[in-house]
């Protein structure tokens, strides 16, 4: 048994990448490898890359350097979005031996025949048009929640985005396979499943390897709600034009789906939304938020927004700022626009200077803090259910309520991975919320 090879993984980017890394890791396990932490000495280091921001590119080099420091003879493989978009660039990074694109990453063990270092990374990346088959995956990281991939790729042509170039056309997992994966996850005593994909509201498309499909996102949600053993389901991020009233109504009455929506806006200015080629105008976004508030007043609503897009004037930015300030939302994820090769936006006029982008980003991050605080304050005194996580952070255990309020209470190992009914009492100086247990037994 001594000669089993050790493999370690590092994931950059989104929840979808985490679910795919988990699946790739299980493949290595089936091939007789032992998984170790990335901080440990391994024979193979696999880095799952991201292409969404400039930073992800820089991070990649640092991660490779770290692997080489741990074992300069280790075999280093790069997979994922950045590997698909810029394979030669990654292959040229010192220490990289293998680069696999969108379709090859799930067959990585087929490419690792001998683990001798290469002078230059070997590249296998398909024409993205060939990325038309679907590989289901899910991640089990911290054992309280799992990310379940239901869809991949995107048919939208947003002018700033490289994801269609990196992941190919929109395609979905077969409904029975999603349900099978959900059952496997719940059998492992995991309480919460987060649905992920590139454009999950598009679910159903490509279910049979072509554009025909039998199921919609609403069908998926309804079917998952009936899987026994799952206690919580969360929808990760869904386009406003694909979040239908029927889905919102269903979630409001559902057994397992929690009242938490994350809906990308990107800009509060219709002029900029048109330049971005988003498939809705701000009025649609207002409708979605109002509909959620009408049937789930306590829901948490998160928003993605991009600042500094080409052509965004001070007026456009203030339009976005006021739009968000006046809307009943709970927090923002703020992205500073960064130029990506092979996108339409890269050639657009009206480039916003970097210092202006940074200033706008800071203003919206400040607004997000204010919004989250106001949302948490609105929840004080209410009873909620919290799922406690597994880490002891400086003597406290943390968790999230169904509507995504982050709570903390003194560390108690018996609370790990349990759902407890609590009352939200006050906001702590670190921004999380303190609680009292409704059921006194929980404190014993």
mmCIF file with all atom_site columns, N, CA, C and O in Angstrom, residues 399-422:
data_model
loop_
_atom_site.group_PDB
_atom_site.id
_atom_site.type_symbol
_atom_site.label_atom_id
_atom_site.label_alt_id
_atom_site.label_comp_id
_atom_site.label_asym_id
_atom_site.label_entity_id
_atom_site.label_seq_id
_atom_site.pdbx_PDB_ins_code
_atom_site.Cartn_x
_atom_site.Cartn_y
_atom_site.Cartn_z
_atom_site.occupancy
_atom_site.B_iso_or_equiv
_atom_site.pdbx_formal_charge
_atom_site.auth_seq_id
_atom_site.auth_comp_id
_atom_site.auth_asym_id
_atom_site.auth_atom_id
_atom_site.pdbx_PDB_model_num
ATOM 1  N N  . UNK A 1 399 ? -23.245 29.931 11.883 1.00 0.00 ? 399 UNK A N  1
ATOM 2  C CA . UNK A 1 399 ? -24.204 29.243 11.018 1.00 0.00 ? 399 UNK A CA 1
ATOM 3  C C  . UNK A 1 399 ? -25.033 30.270 10.287 1.00 0.00 ? 399 UNK A C  1
ATOM 4  O O  . UNK A 1 399 ? -24.897 31.476 10.515 1.00 0.00 ? 399 UNK A O  1
ATOM 5  N N  . UNK A 1 400 ? -25.894 29.770 9.391  1.00 0.00 ? 400 UNK A N  1
ATOM 6  C CA . UNK A 1 400 ? -26.784 30.674 8.654  1.00 0.00 ? 400 UNK A CA 1
ATOM 7  C C  . UNK A 1 400 ? -28.232 30.264 8.879  1.00 0.00 ? 400 UNK A C  1
ATOM 8  O O  . UNK A 1 400 ? -28.552 29.080 8.886  1.00 0.00 ? 400 UNK A O  1
ATOM 9  N N  . UNK A 1 401 ? -29.082 31.269 9.033  1.00 0.00 ? 401 UNK A N  1
ATOM 10 C CA . UNK A 1 401 ? -30.515 30.991 9.103  1.00 0.00 ? 401 UNK A CA 1
ATOM 11 C C  . UNK A 1 401 ? -30.991 30.662 7.692  1.00 0.00 ? 401 UNK A C  1
ATOM 12 O O  . UNK A 1 401 ? -30.265 30.880 6.719  1.00 0.00 ? 401 UNK A O  1
ATOM 13 N N  . UNK A 1 402 ? -32.232 30.192 7.600  1.00 0.00 ? 402 UNK A N  1
ATOM 14 C CA . UNK A 1 402 ? -32.766 29.878 6.275  1.00 0.00 ? 402 UNK A CA 1
ATOM 15 C C  . UNK A 1 402 ? -32.732 31.104 5.356  1.00 0.00 ? 402 UNK A C  1
ATOM 16 O O  . UNK A 1 402 ? -32.482 30.998 4.167  1.00 0.00 ? 402 UNK A O  1
ATOM 17 N N  . UNK A 1 403 ? -32.942 32.307 5.932  1.00 0.00 ? 403 UNK A N  1
ATOM 18 C CA . UNK A 1 403 ? -32.898 33.512 5.097  1.00 0.00 ? 403 UNK A CA 1
ATOM 19 C C  . UNK A 1 403 ? -31.538 34.209 5.192  1.00 0.00 ? 403 UNK A C  1
ATOM 20 O O  . UNK A 1 403 ? -31.428 35.427 5.052  1.00 0.00 ? 403 UNK A O  1
ATOM 21 N N  . UNK A 1 404 ? -30.503 33.418 5.409  1.00 0.00 ? 404 UNK A N  1
ATOM 22 C CA . UNK A 1 404 ? -29.115 33.832 5.206  1.00 0.00 ? 404 UNK A CA 1
ATOM 23 C C  . UNK A 1 404 ? -28.611 34.925 6.144  1.00 0.00 ? 404 UNK A C  1
ATOM 24 O O  . UNK A 1 404 ? -27.811 35.780 5.767  1.00 0.00 ? 404 UNK A O  1
ATOM 25 N N  . UNK A 1 405 ? -29.105 34.904 7.377  1.00 0.00 ? 405 UNK A N  1
ATOM 26 C CA . UNK A 1 405 ? -28.519 35.774 8.400  1.00 0.00 ? 405 UNK A CA 1
ATOM 27 C C  . UNK A 1 405 ? -27.397 34.976 9.059  1.00 0.00 ? 405 UNK A C  1
ATOM 28 O O  . UNK A 1 405 ? -27.605 33.837 9.483  1.00 0.00 ? 405 UNK A O  1
ATOM 29 N N  . UNK A 1 406 ? -26.219 35.582 9.135  1.00 0.00 ? 406 UNK A N  1
ATOM 30 C CA . UNK A 1 406 ? -25.081 34.869 9.745  1.00 0.00 ? 406 UNK A CA 1
ATOM 31 C C  . UNK A 1 406 ? -25.132 35.041 11.259 1.00 0.00 ? 406 UNK A C  1
ATOM 32 O O  . UNK A 1 406 ? -25.190 36.168 11.762 1.00 0.00 ? 406 UNK A O  1
ATOM 33 N N  . UNK A 1 407 ? -25.132 33.926 11.984 1.00 0.00 ? 407 UNK A N  1
ATOM 34 C CA . UNK A 1 407 ? -25.238 33.989 13.443 1.00 0.00 ? 407 UNK A CA 1
ATOM 35 C C  . UNK A 1 407 ? -24.030 33.344 14.104 1.00 0.00 ? 407 UNK A C  1
ATOM 36 O O  . UNK A 1 407 ? -23.289 32.585 13.471 1.00 0.00 ? 407 UNK A O  1
ATOM 37 N N  . UNK A 1 408 ? -23.826 33.680 15.390 1.00 0.00 ? 408 UNK A N  1
ATOM 38 C CA . UNK A 1 408 ? -22.747 33.035 16.150 1.00 0.00 ? 408 UNK A CA 1
ATOM 39 C C  . UNK A 1 408 ? -23.172 32.819 17.596 1.00 0.00 ? 408 UNK A C  1
ATOM 40 O O  . UNK A 1 408 ? -24.007 33.568 18.126 1.00 0.00 ? 408 UNK A O  1
ATOM 41 N N  . UNK A 1 409 ? -22.604 31.811 18.201 1.00 0.00 ? 409 UNK A N  1
ATOM 42 C CA . UNK A 1 409 ? -22.883 31.519 19.604 1.00 0.00 ? 409 UNK A CA 1
ATOM 43 C C  . UNK A 1 409 ? -21.661 30.771 20.146 1.00 0.00 ? 409 UNK A C  1
ATOM 44 O O  . UNK A 1 409 ? -20.895 30.207 19.363 1.00 0.00 ? 409 UNK A O  1
ATOM 45 N N  . UNK A 1 410 ? -21.422 30.771 21.473 1.00 0.00 ? 410 UNK A N  1
ATOM 46 C CA . UNK A 1 410 ? -20.224 30.091 21.979 1.00 0.00 ? 410 UNK A CA 1
ATOM 47 C C  . UNK A 1 410 ? -20.132 28.641 21.481 1.00 0.00 ? 410 UNK A C  1
ATOM 48 O O  . UNK A 1 410 ? -21.144 27.951 21.358 1.00 0.00 ? 410 UNK A O  1
ATOM 49 N N  . UNK A 1 411 ? -18.902 28.234 21.180 1.00 0.00 ? 411 UNK A N  1
ATOM 50 C CA . UNK A 1 411 ? -18.628 26.918 20.584 1.00 0.00 ? 411 UNK A CA 1
ATOM 51 C C  . UNK A 1 411 ? -19.226 25.781 21.414 1.00 0.00 ? 411 UNK A C  1
ATOM 52 O O  . UNK A 1 411 ? -19.067 25.732 22.636 1.00 0.00 ? 411 UNK A O  1
ATOM 53 N N  . UNK A 1 412 ? -19.937 24.902 20.717 1.00 0.00 ? 412 UNK A N  1
ATOM 54 C CA . UNK A 1 412 ? -20.446 23.687 21.345 1.00 0.00 ? 412 UNK A CA 1
ATOM 55 C C  . UNK A 1 412 ? -20.454 22.611 20.263 1.00 0.00 ? 412 UNK A C  1
ATOM 56 O O  . UNK A 1 412 ? -21.232 22.692 19.314 1.00 0.00 ? 412 UNK A O  1
ATOM 57 N N  . UNK A 1 413 ? -19.561 21.616 20.377 1.00 0.00 ? 413 UNK A N  1
ATOM 58 C CA . UNK A 1 413 ? -19.423 20.612 19.314 1.00 0.00 ? 413 UNK A CA 1
ATOM 59 C C  . UNK A 1 413 ? -20.727 19.868 19.015 1.00 0.00 ? 413 UNK A C  1
ATOM 60 O O  . UNK A 1 413 ? -20.919 19.370 17.906 1.00 0.00 ? 413 UNK A O  1
ATOM 61 N N  . UNK A 1 414 ? -21.620 19.807 20.003 1.00 0.00 ? 414 UNK A N  1
ATOM 62 C CA . UNK A 1 414 ? -22.876 19.072 19.777 1.00 0.00 ? 414 UNK A CA 1
ATOM 63 C C  . UNK A 1 414 ? -23.806 19.788 18.792 1.00 0.00 ? 414 UNK A C  1
ATOM 64 O O  . UNK A 1 414 ? -24.744 19.195 18.267 1.00 0.00 ? 414 UNK A O  1
ATOM 65 N N  . UNK A 1 415 ? -23.528 21.072 18.558 1.00 0.00 ? 415 UNK A N  1
ATOM 66 C CA . UNK A 1 415 ? -24.383 21.824 17.628 1.00 0.00 ? 415 UNK A CA 1
ATOM 67 C C  . UNK A 1 415 ? -23.977 21.621 16.168 1.00 0.00 ? 415 UNK A C  1
ATOM 68 O O  . UNK A 1 415 ? -24.746 21.928 15.260 1.00 0.00 ? 415 UNK A O  1
ATOM 69 N N  . UNK A 1 416 ? -22.765 21.116 15.942 1.00 0.00 ? 416 UNK A N  1
ATOM 70 C CA . UNK A 1 416 ? -22.254 20.985 14.565 1.00 0.00 ? 416 UNK A CA 1
ATOM 71 C C  . UNK A 1 416 ? -23.215 20.185 13.689 1.00 0.00 ? 416 UNK A C  1
ATOM 72 O O  . UNK A 1 416 ? -23.683 19.109 14.065 1.00 0.00 ? 416 UNK A O  1
ATOM 73 N N  . UNK A 1 417 ? -23.524 20.761 12.501 1.00 0.00 ? 417 UNK A N  1
ATOM 74 C CA . UNK A 1 417 ? -24.372 20.096 11.518 1.00 0.00 ? 417 UNK A CA 1
ATOM 75 C C  . UNK A 1 417 ? -25.774 19.783 12.043 1.00 0.00 ? 417 UNK A C  1
ATOM 76 O O  . UNK A 1 417 ? -26.401 18.828 11.622 1.00 0.00 ? 417 UNK A O  1
ATOM 77 N N  . UNK A 1 418 ? -26.254 20.613 12.969 1.00 0.00 ? 418 UNK A N  1
ATOM 78 C CA . UNK A 1 418 ? -27.644 20.426 13.427 1.00 0.00 ? 418 UNK A CA 1
ATOM 79 C C  . UNK A 1 418 ? -28.448 21.675 13.050 1.00 0.00 ? 418 UNK A C  1
ATOM 80 O O  . UNK A 1 418 ? -27.907 22.769 12.911 1.00 0.00 ? 418 UNK A O  1
ATOM 81 N N  . UNK A 1 419 ? -29.750 21.475 12.898 1.00 0.00 ? 419 UNK A N  1
ATOM 82 C CA . UNK A 1 419 ? -30.670 22.590 12.675 1.00 0.00 ? 419 UNK A CA 1
ATOM 83 C C  . UNK A 1 419 ? -31.328 22.908 14.006 1.00 0.00 ? 419 UNK A C  1
ATOM 84 O O  . UNK A 1 419 ? -31.859 22.013 14.663 1.00 0.00 ? 419 UNK A O  1
ATOM 85 N N  . UNK A 1 420 ? -31.261 24.173 14.419 1.00 0.00 ? 420 UNK A N  1
ATOM 86 C CA . UNK A 1 420 ? -31.815 24.567 15.713 1.00 0.00 ? 420 UNK A CA 1
ATOM 87 C C  . UNK A 1 420 ? -32.746 25.757 15.543 1.00 0.00 ? 420 UNK A C  1
ATOM 88 O O  . UNK A 1 420 ? -32.470 26.659 14.756 1.00 0.00 ? 420 UNK A O  1
ATOM 89 N N  . UNK A 1 421 ? -33.811 25.735 16.318 1.00 0.00 ? 421 UNK A N  1
ATOM 90 C CA . UNK A 1 421 ? -34.701 26.903 16.299 1.00 0.00 ? 421 UNK A CA 1
ATOM 91 C C  . UNK A 1 421 ? -34.152 27.930 17.267 1.00 0.00 ? 421 UNK A C  1
ATOM 92 O O  . UNK A 1 421 ? -33.836 27.613 18.422 1.00 0.00 ? 421 UNK A O  1
ATOM 93 N N  . UNK A 1 422 ? -34.014 29.155 16.780 1.00 0.00 ? 422 UNK A N  1
ATOM 94 C CA . UNK A 1 422 ? -33.390 30.193 17.603 1.00 0.00 ? 422 UNK A CA 1
ATOM 95 C C  . UNK A 1 422 ? -34.175 31.496 17.469 1.00 0.00 ? 422 UNK A C  1
ATOM 96 O O  . UNK A 1 422 ? -34.990 31.662 16.574 1.00 0.00 ? 422 UNK A O  1
#
